[in-house]
Tab-separated table of C-alpha atoms in Angstrom:
chain	number	residue	atom	x	y	z
A	69	MET	CA	139.062	128.765	92.384
A	70	ILE	CA	136.936	127.348	95.747
A	71	ARG	CA	134.417	126.153	92.899
A	72	TRP	CA	137.044	123.980	91.232
A	73	PHE	CA	138.240	123.126	94.638
A	74	ARG	CA	135.169	121.262	95.629
A	75	CYS	CA	135.146	119.664	92.043
A	76	THR	CA	139.053	118.100	92.582
A	77	TYR	CA	137.547	116.245	95.579
A	78	ARG	CA	133.821	115.694	94.383
A	79	ILE	CA	134.443	113.784	90.829
A	80	PRO	CA	136.523	111.392	91.942
A	81	LEU	CA	133.531	110.404	94.750
A	82	LEU	CA	130.348	110.929	91.918
A	83	LEU	CA	132.640	108.170	89.559
A	84	LEU	CA	133.180	105.920	92.476
A	85	ASN	CA	129.292	106.423	93.210
A	86	ALA	CA	128.728	106.014	89.299
A	87	PHE	CA	131.185	102.666	88.647
A	88	VAL	CA	131.281	101.059	91.973
A	89	GLY	CA	128.279	102.111	93.916
A	90	LEU	CA	125.346	101.598	90.776
A	91	PRO	CA	126.529	98.352	89.099
A	92	ILE	CA	126.192	96.905	93.000
A	93	LEU	CA	122.934	99.461	93.320
A	94	LEU	CA	121.703	97.526	89.749
A	95	LEU	CA	122.775	94.196	90.691
A	96	MET	CA	120.033	94.600	93.585
A	97	LEU	CA	117.072	95.513	91.928
A	98	TYR	CA	116.680	92.274	89.979
A	99	PRO	CA	113.034	90.823	91.036
A	100	TRP	CA	114.842	88.142	93.509
A	101	THR	CA	114.954	91.155	95.839
A	102	ASN	CA	111.846	91.739	96.069
A	103	LYS	CA	111.289	88.812	98.644
A	104	LEU	CA	113.928	90.406	100.864
A	105	THR	CA	113.813	92.874	103.312
A	106	VAL	CA	115.589	95.664	105.290
A	107	SER	CA	114.298	96.908	108.552
A	108	GLY	CA	110.770	96.083	107.015
A	109	GLU	CA	112.042	97.859	103.712
A	110	ARG	CA	112.356	95.673	100.359
A	111	VAL	CA	116.153	94.751	99.441
A	112	ASP	CA	115.725	97.023	96.210
A	113	GLN	CA	114.088	100.031	97.704
A	114	TRP	CA	116.713	100.004	100.484
A	115	ILE	CA	119.094	100.180	98.250
A	116	VAL	CA	118.323	102.581	95.984
A	117	GLY	CA	116.781	104.584	98.649
A	118	LEU	CA	121.105	104.333	100.373
A	119	TRP	CA	122.518	105.175	97.190
A	120	SER	CA	120.372	108.150	96.504
A	121	ARG	CA	121.558	109.483	100.097
A	122	ILE	CA	124.999	109.048	98.431
A	123	MET	CA	124.509	110.848	95.368
A	124	VAL	CA	122.729	114.143	97.375
A	125	ARG	CA	125.625	114.384	99.566
A	126	ILE	CA	128.101	114.145	96.981
A	127	PHE	CA	126.620	117.016	95.485
A	128	GLY	CA	126.944	118.523	98.642
A	129	LEU	CA	123.240	118.410	99.917
A	130	LYS	CA	122.664	118.054	103.776
A	131	MET	CA	118.981	116.797	103.926
A	132	GLN	CA	116.078	117.773	106.526
A	133	ARG	CA	112.698	116.094	106.064
A	134	PHE	CA	109.390	117.547	107.821
A	135	GLY	CA	106.165	115.960	107.957
A	136	THR	CA	106.088	112.033	107.446
A	137	PRO	CA	105.460	110.512	103.782
A	138	LEU	CA	102.465	107.828	103.628
A	139	PRO	CA	102.711	104.252	103.071
A	140	GLY	CA	101.836	102.497	100.299
A	141	ALA	CA	100.129	103.180	97.686
A	142	VAL	CA	100.025	107.347	97.306
A	143	LEU	CA	100.470	109.875	94.591
A	144	PHE	CA	103.421	111.987	95.755
A	145	VAL	CA	103.289	115.177	93.829
A	146	ALA	CA	105.950	117.826	93.931
A	147	ASN	CA	107.725	120.984	92.403
A	148	HIS	CA	110.098	120.366	89.959
A	149	VAL	CA	113.945	122.925	90.330
A	150	SER	CA	116.216	120.207	89.089
A	151	TRP	CA	117.243	116.866	87.896
A	152	LEU	CA	118.092	115.797	90.579
A	153	ASP	CA	114.959	115.889	92.131
A	154	ILE	CA	114.254	112.124	91.717
A	155	THR	CA	117.583	111.086	93.624
A	156	VAL	CA	116.600	113.898	96.162
A	157	LEU	CA	112.991	112.223	97.056
A	158	HIS	CA	113.922	108.856	96.402
A	159	SER	CA	116.600	109.416	99.449
A	160	GLN	CA	113.426	110.207	101.853
A	161	ARG	CA	111.097	107.503	100.252
A	162	TRP	CA	110.610	105.062	97.655
A	163	MET	CA	108.126	105.847	94.398
A	164	GLY	CA	108.161	105.271	90.844
A	165	PHE	CA	108.257	108.225	88.923
A	166	VAL	CA	106.896	109.805	86.107
A	167	ALA	CA	109.195	111.103	84.424
A	168	LYS	CA	110.436	112.631	80.704
A	169	ALA	CA	111.998	110.028	78.490
A	170	GLU	CA	115.120	111.942	77.426
A	171	ILE	CA	116.468	110.779	80.987
A	172	GLU	CA	116.520	107.539	79.801
A	173	GLN	CA	119.458	108.558	78.347
A	174	TRP	CA	121.263	110.394	80.756
A	175	PRO	CA	124.627	109.786	82.463
A	176	ILE	CA	124.310	107.691	85.692
A	177	ILE	CA	120.252	109.311	86.701
A	178	GLY	CA	119.249	107.289	83.432
A	179	GLY	CA	120.368	104.361	84.470
A	180	ILE	CA	119.431	104.046	88.054
A	181	ALA	CA	116.081	105.272	87.129
A	182	LYS	CA	114.963	103.060	84.382
A	183	ARG	CA	115.475	100.149	87.020
A	184	SER	CA	113.850	101.958	90.169
A	185	GLY	CA	110.699	101.869	88.246
A	186	THR	CA	110.403	105.257	86.127
A	187	ILE	CA	107.452	105.414	84.049
A	188	TYR	CA	108.810	107.403	81.281
A	189	HIS	CA	106.787	109.331	78.923
A	190	GLN	CA	107.352	111.225	75.202
A	191	ARG	CA	106.100	114.765	76.131
A	192	GLY	CA	103.533	116.241	73.347
A	193	ASP	CA	102.306	112.330	72.386
A	194	ASN	CA	99.210	111.804	73.363
A	195	VAL	CA	99.638	108.103	73.178
A	196	SER	CA	102.590	107.884	75.009
A	197	LEU	CA	100.191	110.050	78.049
A	198	HIS	CA	97.906	107.722	77.479
A	199	GLY	CA	100.317	104.559	77.935
A	200	VAL	CA	101.798	106.425	81.709
A	201	MET	CA	98.198	106.799	82.210
A	202	HIS	CA	97.229	103.007	82.198
A	203	GLN	CA	101.039	102.010	83.964
A	204	MET	CA	100.036	104.682	86.913
A	205	LEU	CA	96.811	103.547	87.289
A	206	ASP	CA	98.226	99.914	87.514
A	207	ARG	CA	100.747	100.405	90.179
A	208	LEU	CA	98.416	102.285	92.180
A	209	GLN	CA	95.432	99.582	91.786
A	210	ASN	CA	99.052	97.623	93.378
A	211	GLY	CA	99.795	99.246	95.982
A	212	LYS	CA	102.775	101.132	94.725
A	213	ALA	CA	104.025	104.642	95.263
A	214	VAL	CA	104.200	107.102	92.299
A	215	GLY	CA	105.978	110.292	92.295
A	216	VAL	CA	104.420	112.876	89.491
A	217	PHE	CA	105.952	116.721	88.897
A	218	PRO	CA	103.164	118.661	87.536
A	219	GLU	CA	104.501	121.170	86.225
A	220	GLY	CA	105.461	118.956	83.511
A	221	ARG	CA	109.246	120.468	83.257
A	222	THR	CA	111.788	122.484	85.732
A	223	LEU	CA	111.706	126.066	86.093
A	224	SER	CA	113.910	128.459	86.488
A	225	GLY	CA	113.389	128.281	90.337
A	226	ASN	CA	111.546	131.829	90.915
A	227	GLY	CA	107.770	130.131	90.815
A	228	ILE	CA	105.604	126.970	90.835
A	229	GLY	CA	104.223	126.153	87.384
A	230	VAL	CA	100.320	125.501	86.662
A	231	PHE	CA	99.809	121.857	87.232
A	232	HIS	CA	98.704	119.780	84.897
A	233	ALA	CA	95.472	118.189	86.012
A	234	ARG	CA	95.219	115.390	84.152
A	235	ILE	CA	98.056	113.417	86.116
A	236	PHE	CA	95.702	113.278	89.088
A	237	GLN	CA	93.241	111.080	86.607
A	238	PRO	CA	94.822	107.591	88.397
A	239	ALA	CA	94.615	108.808	91.657
A	240	ILE	CA	91.188	109.408	91.591
A	241	LEU	CA	90.265	106.333	89.638
A	242	ALA	CA	92.458	104.305	91.955
A	243	ASP	CA	90.656	105.905	94.742
A	244	LYS	CA	94.357	106.612	96.361
A	245	PRO	CA	95.173	109.787	98.009
A	246	ALA	CA	97.780	113.119	96.844
A	247	GLN	CA	100.165	113.867	98.907
A	248	PRO	CA	102.124	117.548	98.106
A	249	VAL	CA	106.039	117.289	98.620
A	250	ALA	CA	108.239	120.559	98.851
A	251	ILE	CA	111.526	120.936	97.996
A	252	LYS	CA	113.412	123.612	98.726
A	253	TYR	CA	117.196	124.149	97.835
A	254	GLY	CA	119.268	126.065	100.781
A	255	ALA	CA	117.851	127.213	103.975
A	256	LYS	CA	114.385	127.947	103.078
A	257	GLY	CA	114.418	127.016	99.669
A	258	SER	CA	117.015	130.596	99.390
A	259	ALA	CA	119.368	128.083	96.569
A	260	GLN	CA	116.398	127.726	94.230
A	261	THR	CA	117.887	129.574	91.095
A	262	LEU	CA	120.841	128.157	92.253
A	263	MET	CA	120.109	124.915	91.107
A	264	ALA	CA	117.372	124.882	88.726
A	265	PHE	CA	119.017	125.158	84.356
A	266	GLY	CA	120.011	127.989	84.147
A	267	ALA	CA	119.982	130.061	80.915
A	268	LYS	CA	121.340	127.782	77.600
A	269	GLU	CA	122.738	124.794	80.767
A	270	ASN	CA	122.151	121.645	79.701
A	271	PHE	CA	122.823	118.571	81.430
A	272	PHE	CA	126.144	118.422	81.942
A	273	SER	CA	127.354	122.075	82.200
A	274	ASN	CA	124.633	122.377	84.839
A	275	MET	CA	126.272	119.326	86.692
A	276	LEU	CA	129.389	120.464	86.964
A	277	ARG	CA	128.084	123.673	88.151
A	278	VAL	CA	126.113	121.868	90.607
A	279	LEU	CA	128.863	120.058	91.917
A	280	GLY	CA	131.514	123.026	91.961
A	281	GLU	CA	128.393	124.902	94.772
A	282	PRO	CA	128.965	125.152	98.433
A	283	SER	CA	127.616	122.491	100.417
A	284	ARG	CA	124.097	123.494	101.359
A	285	VAL	CA	120.634	122.024	103.245
A	286	CYS	CA	117.817	120.798	101.090
A	287	GLU	CA	114.695	120.702	103.107
A	288	VAL	CA	111.822	117.992	102.130
A	289	HIS	CA	108.544	118.259	102.965
A	290	PHE	CA	105.887	115.989	103.295
A	291	LEU	CA	102.447	118.286	103.338
A	292	GLU	CA	98.461	117.018	104.167
A	293	PRO	CA	97.599	114.319	102.034
A	294	ILE	CA	94.389	115.126	99.967
A	295	ALA	CA	91.228	112.364	99.304
A	296	PRO	CA	90.311	111.663	95.955
A	297	ASN	CA	88.462	114.923	95.491
A	298	GLU	CA	84.402	114.592	94.043
A	299	GLU	CA	84.876	117.771	93.053
A	300	GLY	CA	87.743	116.531	90.019
A	301	ARG	CA	90.952	116.375	89.036
A	302	ARG	CA	91.064	120.121	88.256
A	303	LYS	CA	90.121	120.796	92.320
A	304	MET	CA	92.699	117.996	93.642
A	305	ALA	CA	95.035	119.821	91.380
A	306	ASP	CA	94.967	122.976	92.431
A	307	THR	CA	94.405	122.372	95.752
A	308	CYS	CA	98.299	120.152	95.695
A	309	ARG	CA	99.835	123.596	94.217
A	310	GLN	CA	98.204	125.546	96.835
A	311	ARG	CA	99.859	123.670	99.710
A	312	ILE	CA	103.545	123.466	98.166
A	313	VAL	CA	103.571	126.977	97.163
A	314	ASP	CA	102.247	128.195	101.089
A	315	CYS	CA	104.923	125.823	102.188
A	316	MET	CA	107.626	127.771	99.791
A	317	ALA	CA	105.839	131.289	101.154
A	318	MET	CA	107.020	129.974	104.977
A	319	GLN	CA	109.915	131.771	106.323
């Protein structure tokens, strides 16, 4: 009963953000906004952050940031728990994400992801992966931040999977740092499994379930960055993963 009560006031807010906030956001994501700034930040990037902060609040998340995201060209490397991860990270710092191609078709999220610089990858397609790597390298060389989920997909929330090393190659070629980011849903990560996709859940069923969840904190930990590693991308990937694992284990 309480779950449905939460939905009765969150769903109208979600629709308002989708049908009023989203068109405004998309209007502000045209090239002419690149030259305008708000508080030292580009207008298009600022509006993405504002929309994302509203979005996560609608889902009952109270953001807490630990550490400081690096400025400029950085490869942000995060654990992957929920479809909300991109919005959570955008609420803290603008970055162009690498994401699976299916997200482009998702309602609400797909529209903002496409216009806010998401690089789409068709999983299992080596030609697509080559194009993704080229776009990542180009963005890093041009001073832009890129966000990736090296696990490649969301898991159950019970642990962190192996980090695919290839995704770190653009940072090495561009000579740019990688900064690990640990996302913890609930105090000290107590709600990871609740936010993750459940068995046989699709996007809509997960969204409705999460929308009815009680309000909780969401911790975003920007950890110690890692310089391009002379030992190669595998070492860089393993170091990023270990720092996130260590952060998740902190009580």
